[in-house]
Short mmCIF file of C-alpha atoms in Angstrom, two decimals:
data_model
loop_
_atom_site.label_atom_id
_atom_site.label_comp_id
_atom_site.label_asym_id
_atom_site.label_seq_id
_atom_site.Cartn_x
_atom_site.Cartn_y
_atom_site.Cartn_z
CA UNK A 1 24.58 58.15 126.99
CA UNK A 2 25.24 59.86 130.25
CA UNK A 3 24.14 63.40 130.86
CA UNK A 4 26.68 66.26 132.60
CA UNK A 5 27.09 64.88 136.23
CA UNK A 6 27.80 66.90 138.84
CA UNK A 7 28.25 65.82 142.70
CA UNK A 8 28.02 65.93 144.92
CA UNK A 9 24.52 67.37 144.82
CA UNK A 10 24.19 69.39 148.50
CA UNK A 11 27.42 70.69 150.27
CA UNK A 12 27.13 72.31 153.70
CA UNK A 13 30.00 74.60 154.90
CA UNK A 14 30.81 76.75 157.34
CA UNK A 15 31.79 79.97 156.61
CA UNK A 16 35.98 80.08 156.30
CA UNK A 17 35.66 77.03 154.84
CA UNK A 18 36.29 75.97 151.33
CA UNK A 19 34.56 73.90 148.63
CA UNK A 20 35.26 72.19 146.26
CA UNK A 21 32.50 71.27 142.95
CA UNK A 22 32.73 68.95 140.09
CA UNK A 23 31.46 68.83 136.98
CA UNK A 24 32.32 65.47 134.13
CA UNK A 25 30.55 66.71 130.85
CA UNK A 26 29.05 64.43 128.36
CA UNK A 27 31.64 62.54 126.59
CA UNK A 28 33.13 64.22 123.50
CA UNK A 29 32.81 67.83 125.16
CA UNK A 30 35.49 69.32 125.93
CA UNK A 31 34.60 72.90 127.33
CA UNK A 32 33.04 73.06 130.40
CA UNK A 33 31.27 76.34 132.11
CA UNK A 34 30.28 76.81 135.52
CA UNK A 35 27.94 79.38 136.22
CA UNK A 36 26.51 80.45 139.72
CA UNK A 37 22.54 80.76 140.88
CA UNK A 38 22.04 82.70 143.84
CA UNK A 39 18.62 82.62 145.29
CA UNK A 40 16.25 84.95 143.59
CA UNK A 41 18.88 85.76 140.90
CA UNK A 42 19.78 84.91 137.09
CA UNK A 43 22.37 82.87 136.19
CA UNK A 44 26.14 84.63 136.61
CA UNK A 45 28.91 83.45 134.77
CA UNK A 46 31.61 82.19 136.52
CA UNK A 47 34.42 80.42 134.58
CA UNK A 48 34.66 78.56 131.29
CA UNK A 49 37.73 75.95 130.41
CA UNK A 50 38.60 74.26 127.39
CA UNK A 51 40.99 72.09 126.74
CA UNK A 52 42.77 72.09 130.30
CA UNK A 53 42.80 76.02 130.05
CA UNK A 54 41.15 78.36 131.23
CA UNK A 55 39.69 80.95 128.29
CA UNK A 56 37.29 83.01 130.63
CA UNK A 57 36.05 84.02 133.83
CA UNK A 58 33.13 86.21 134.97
CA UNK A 59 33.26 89.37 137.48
CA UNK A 60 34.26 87.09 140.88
CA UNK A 61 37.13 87.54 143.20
CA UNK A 62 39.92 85.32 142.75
CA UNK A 63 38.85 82.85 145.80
CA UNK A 64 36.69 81.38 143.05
CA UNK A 65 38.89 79.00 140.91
CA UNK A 66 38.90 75.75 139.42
CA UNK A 67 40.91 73.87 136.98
CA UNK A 68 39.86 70.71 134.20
CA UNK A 69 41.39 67.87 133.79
CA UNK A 70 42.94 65.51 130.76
CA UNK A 71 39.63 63.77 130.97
CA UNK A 72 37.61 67.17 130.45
CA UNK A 73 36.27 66.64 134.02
CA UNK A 74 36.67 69.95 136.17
CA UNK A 75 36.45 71.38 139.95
CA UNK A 76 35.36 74.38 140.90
CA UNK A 77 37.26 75.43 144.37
CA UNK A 78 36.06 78.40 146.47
CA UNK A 79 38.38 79.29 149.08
CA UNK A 80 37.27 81.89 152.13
CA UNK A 81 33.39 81.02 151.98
CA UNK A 82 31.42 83.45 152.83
CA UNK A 83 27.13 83.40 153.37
CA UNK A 84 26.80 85.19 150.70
CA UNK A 85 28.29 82.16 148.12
CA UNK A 86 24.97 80.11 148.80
CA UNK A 87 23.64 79.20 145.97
CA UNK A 88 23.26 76.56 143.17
CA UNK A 89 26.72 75.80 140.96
CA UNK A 90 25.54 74.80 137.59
CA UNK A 91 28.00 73.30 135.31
CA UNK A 92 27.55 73.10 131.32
CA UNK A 93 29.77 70.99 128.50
CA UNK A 94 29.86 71.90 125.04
CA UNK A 95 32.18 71.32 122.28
CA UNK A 96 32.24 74.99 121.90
CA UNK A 97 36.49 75.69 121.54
CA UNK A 98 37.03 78.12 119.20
CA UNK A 99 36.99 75.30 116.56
CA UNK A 100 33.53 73.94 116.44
CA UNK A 101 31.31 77.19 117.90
CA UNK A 102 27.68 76.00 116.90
CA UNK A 103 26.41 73.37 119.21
CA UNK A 104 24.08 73.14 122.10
CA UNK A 105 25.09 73.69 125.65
CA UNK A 106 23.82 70.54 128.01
CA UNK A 107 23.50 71.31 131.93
CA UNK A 108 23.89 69.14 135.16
CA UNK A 109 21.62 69.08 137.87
CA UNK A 110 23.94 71.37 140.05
CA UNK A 111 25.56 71.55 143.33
CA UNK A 112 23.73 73.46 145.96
CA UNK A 113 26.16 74.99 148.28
CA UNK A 114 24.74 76.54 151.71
CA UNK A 115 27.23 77.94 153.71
CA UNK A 116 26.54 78.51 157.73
CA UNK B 1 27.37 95.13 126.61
CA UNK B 2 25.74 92.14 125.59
CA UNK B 3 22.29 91.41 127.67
CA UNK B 4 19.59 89.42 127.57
CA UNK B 5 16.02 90.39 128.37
CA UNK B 6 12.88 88.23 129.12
CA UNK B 7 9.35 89.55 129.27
CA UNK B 8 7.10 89.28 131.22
CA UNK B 9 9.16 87.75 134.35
CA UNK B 10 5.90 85.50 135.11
CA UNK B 11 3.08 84.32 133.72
CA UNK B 12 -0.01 82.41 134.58
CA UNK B 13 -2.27 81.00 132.49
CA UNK B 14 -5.50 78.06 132.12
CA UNK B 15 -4.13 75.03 130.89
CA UNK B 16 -4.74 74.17 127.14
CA UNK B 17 -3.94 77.98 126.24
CA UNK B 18 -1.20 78.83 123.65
CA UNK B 19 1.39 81.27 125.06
CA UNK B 20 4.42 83.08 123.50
CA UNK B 21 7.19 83.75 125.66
CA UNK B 22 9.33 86.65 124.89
CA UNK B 23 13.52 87.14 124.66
CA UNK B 24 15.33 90.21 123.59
CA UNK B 25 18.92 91.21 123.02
CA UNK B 26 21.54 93.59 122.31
CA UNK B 27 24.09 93.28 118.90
CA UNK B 28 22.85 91.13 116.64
CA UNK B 29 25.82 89.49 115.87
CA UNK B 30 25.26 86.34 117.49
CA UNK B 31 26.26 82.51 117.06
CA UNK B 32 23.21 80.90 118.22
CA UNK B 33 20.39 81.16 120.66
CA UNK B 34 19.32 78.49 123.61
CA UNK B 35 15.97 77.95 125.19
CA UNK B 36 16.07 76.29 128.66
CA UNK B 37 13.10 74.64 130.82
CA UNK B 38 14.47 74.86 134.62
CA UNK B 39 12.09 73.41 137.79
CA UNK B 40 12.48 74.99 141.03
CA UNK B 41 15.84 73.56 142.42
CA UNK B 42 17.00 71.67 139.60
CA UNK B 43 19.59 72.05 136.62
CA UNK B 44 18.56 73.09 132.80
CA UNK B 45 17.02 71.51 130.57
CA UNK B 46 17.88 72.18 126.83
CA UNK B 47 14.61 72.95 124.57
CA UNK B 48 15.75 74.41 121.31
CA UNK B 49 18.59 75.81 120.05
CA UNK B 50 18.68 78.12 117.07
CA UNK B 51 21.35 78.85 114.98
CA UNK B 52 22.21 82.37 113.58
CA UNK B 53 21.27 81.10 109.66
CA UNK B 54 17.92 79.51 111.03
CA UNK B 55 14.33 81.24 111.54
CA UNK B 56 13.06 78.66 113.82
CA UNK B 57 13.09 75.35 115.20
CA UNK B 58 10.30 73.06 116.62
CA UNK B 59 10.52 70.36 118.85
CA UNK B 60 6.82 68.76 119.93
CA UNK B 61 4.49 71.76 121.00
CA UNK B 62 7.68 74.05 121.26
CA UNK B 63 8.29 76.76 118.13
CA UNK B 64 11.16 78.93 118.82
CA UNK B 65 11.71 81.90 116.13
CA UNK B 66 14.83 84.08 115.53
CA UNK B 67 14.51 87.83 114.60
CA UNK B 68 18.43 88.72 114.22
CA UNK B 69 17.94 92.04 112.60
CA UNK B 70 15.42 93.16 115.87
CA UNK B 71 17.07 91.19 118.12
CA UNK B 72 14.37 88.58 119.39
CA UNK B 73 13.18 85.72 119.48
CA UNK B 74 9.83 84.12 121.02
CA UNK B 75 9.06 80.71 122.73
CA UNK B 76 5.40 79.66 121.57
CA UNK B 77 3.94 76.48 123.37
CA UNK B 78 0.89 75.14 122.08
CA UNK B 79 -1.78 73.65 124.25
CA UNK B 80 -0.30 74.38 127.16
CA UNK B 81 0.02 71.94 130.21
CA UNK B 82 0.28 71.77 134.04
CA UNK B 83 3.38 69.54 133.79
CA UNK B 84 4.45 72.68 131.14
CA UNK B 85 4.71 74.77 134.61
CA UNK B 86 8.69 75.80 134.95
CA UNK B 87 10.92 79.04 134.57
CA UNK B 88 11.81 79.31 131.13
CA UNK B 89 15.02 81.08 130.40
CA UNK B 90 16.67 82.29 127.05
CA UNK B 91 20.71 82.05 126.45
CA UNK B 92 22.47 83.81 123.84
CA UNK B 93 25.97 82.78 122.84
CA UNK B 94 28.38 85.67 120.96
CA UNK B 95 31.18 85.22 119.06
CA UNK B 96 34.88 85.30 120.54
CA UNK B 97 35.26 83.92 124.22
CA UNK B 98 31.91 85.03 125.38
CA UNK B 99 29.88 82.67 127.46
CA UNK B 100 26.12 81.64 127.05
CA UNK B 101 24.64 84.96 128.55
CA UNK B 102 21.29 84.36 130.27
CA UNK B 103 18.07 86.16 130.63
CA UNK B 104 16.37 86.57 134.06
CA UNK B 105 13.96 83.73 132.98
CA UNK B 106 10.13 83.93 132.65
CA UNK B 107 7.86 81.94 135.36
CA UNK B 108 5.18 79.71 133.81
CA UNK B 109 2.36 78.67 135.89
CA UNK B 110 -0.15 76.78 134.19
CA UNK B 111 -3.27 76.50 135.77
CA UNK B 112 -5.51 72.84 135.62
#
């Protein structure tokens, strides 16, 4: 069985620029969180979907947005980069939906954005 | 507000040596608890998760133990290896719409 995917795996911007992430979770799970790594520093919660909606989003501005798909794929867009958004994008799919709350979360290999 | 903590932030130690790595958190009201293995640069791996009704789980020379009433839970691997060397971080996942909240992570070197 596949793993979470994520691609593509480097991405070098300029700053201005956007970006745009994406994550397809192991089949059957249909929530998907991203969650940001910068250098040095834990992992911060970004945005969680489920179901094609979005149910939650961490303390970012609003230039960081994404949306998932009828597939349970999803993007994560960041509009306005800035040098300060380097860092690695992890994504995680669970079945975690409000229904079905006790299962593991499974990780991708990430997205490590540098922006110049 | 719901944190994670993860003592020490690094640790060194000869290979072959058992080790206990340490997670603590506020309310004890949680769904279950995640232990991650991540290399430098790379995703997470999964390790162990524990539910809320469970007291531990074991997978190879992991043992991961749940304390909900004090709010911990420890990482022990046995006969530690080089290949064991990673940052190992703890995830805690509260009810409602609350995603997996993260330690810091503890840095395992293990020395040959």
């Amino acid at each position: 069985e596949a793993g979470v995917t994520q691609s593509p795996t480097h991405l070098i911007k300029t700053r201005g620029q956007q970006a745009t992430l994406r994550c397809s979770p192991i089949s059957g799970h249909t929530s998907v969180y991203w969650y940001q790594q910068a250098l040095g520093l834990g992992l911060q919660f970004l945005l969680w979907y489920d179901e094609g909606e979005e149910r939650n989003r961490g303390n970012f501005p609003p230039r960081f947005s994404g949306r998932q798909f009828p597939n349970y794929s999803s993007e994560l867009n960041v509009n306005a980069l800035e040098l300060e958004d380097s860092a690695l994008y992890l994504c995680a799919g669970t079945s975690q939906g409000g229904r079905i709350i006790n299962t593991e979360a499974f990780f991708g290999q990430g997205t490590r954005l540098t922006v110049v | 507000k719901q944190e994670v903590t993860q003592i020490p932030a690094a640790l060194s130690v000869p290979e072959g040596e058992n080790l206990v790595l340490n997670c603590s958190f506020t309310d004890s009201a949680i769904y279950n608890l995640q232990w991650f293995r991540q290399d430098p640069g790379k995703g997470l791996t999964s390790l162990l998760l524990i539910q809320s009704s469970q007291r531990e789980q074991t997978s190879g020379r992991l043992n991961a133990s749940l304390d909900k009433s004090s709010g911990r839970s420890t990482l022990y691997i046995a006969a530690s290896q080089p290949g064991d060397s990673a940052t190992y971080l703890c995830a805690v996942n509260w009810a409602g719409n609350t995603p997996l909240v993260f330690g810091k992570g503890t840095r395992l070197s293990v020395i040959a």
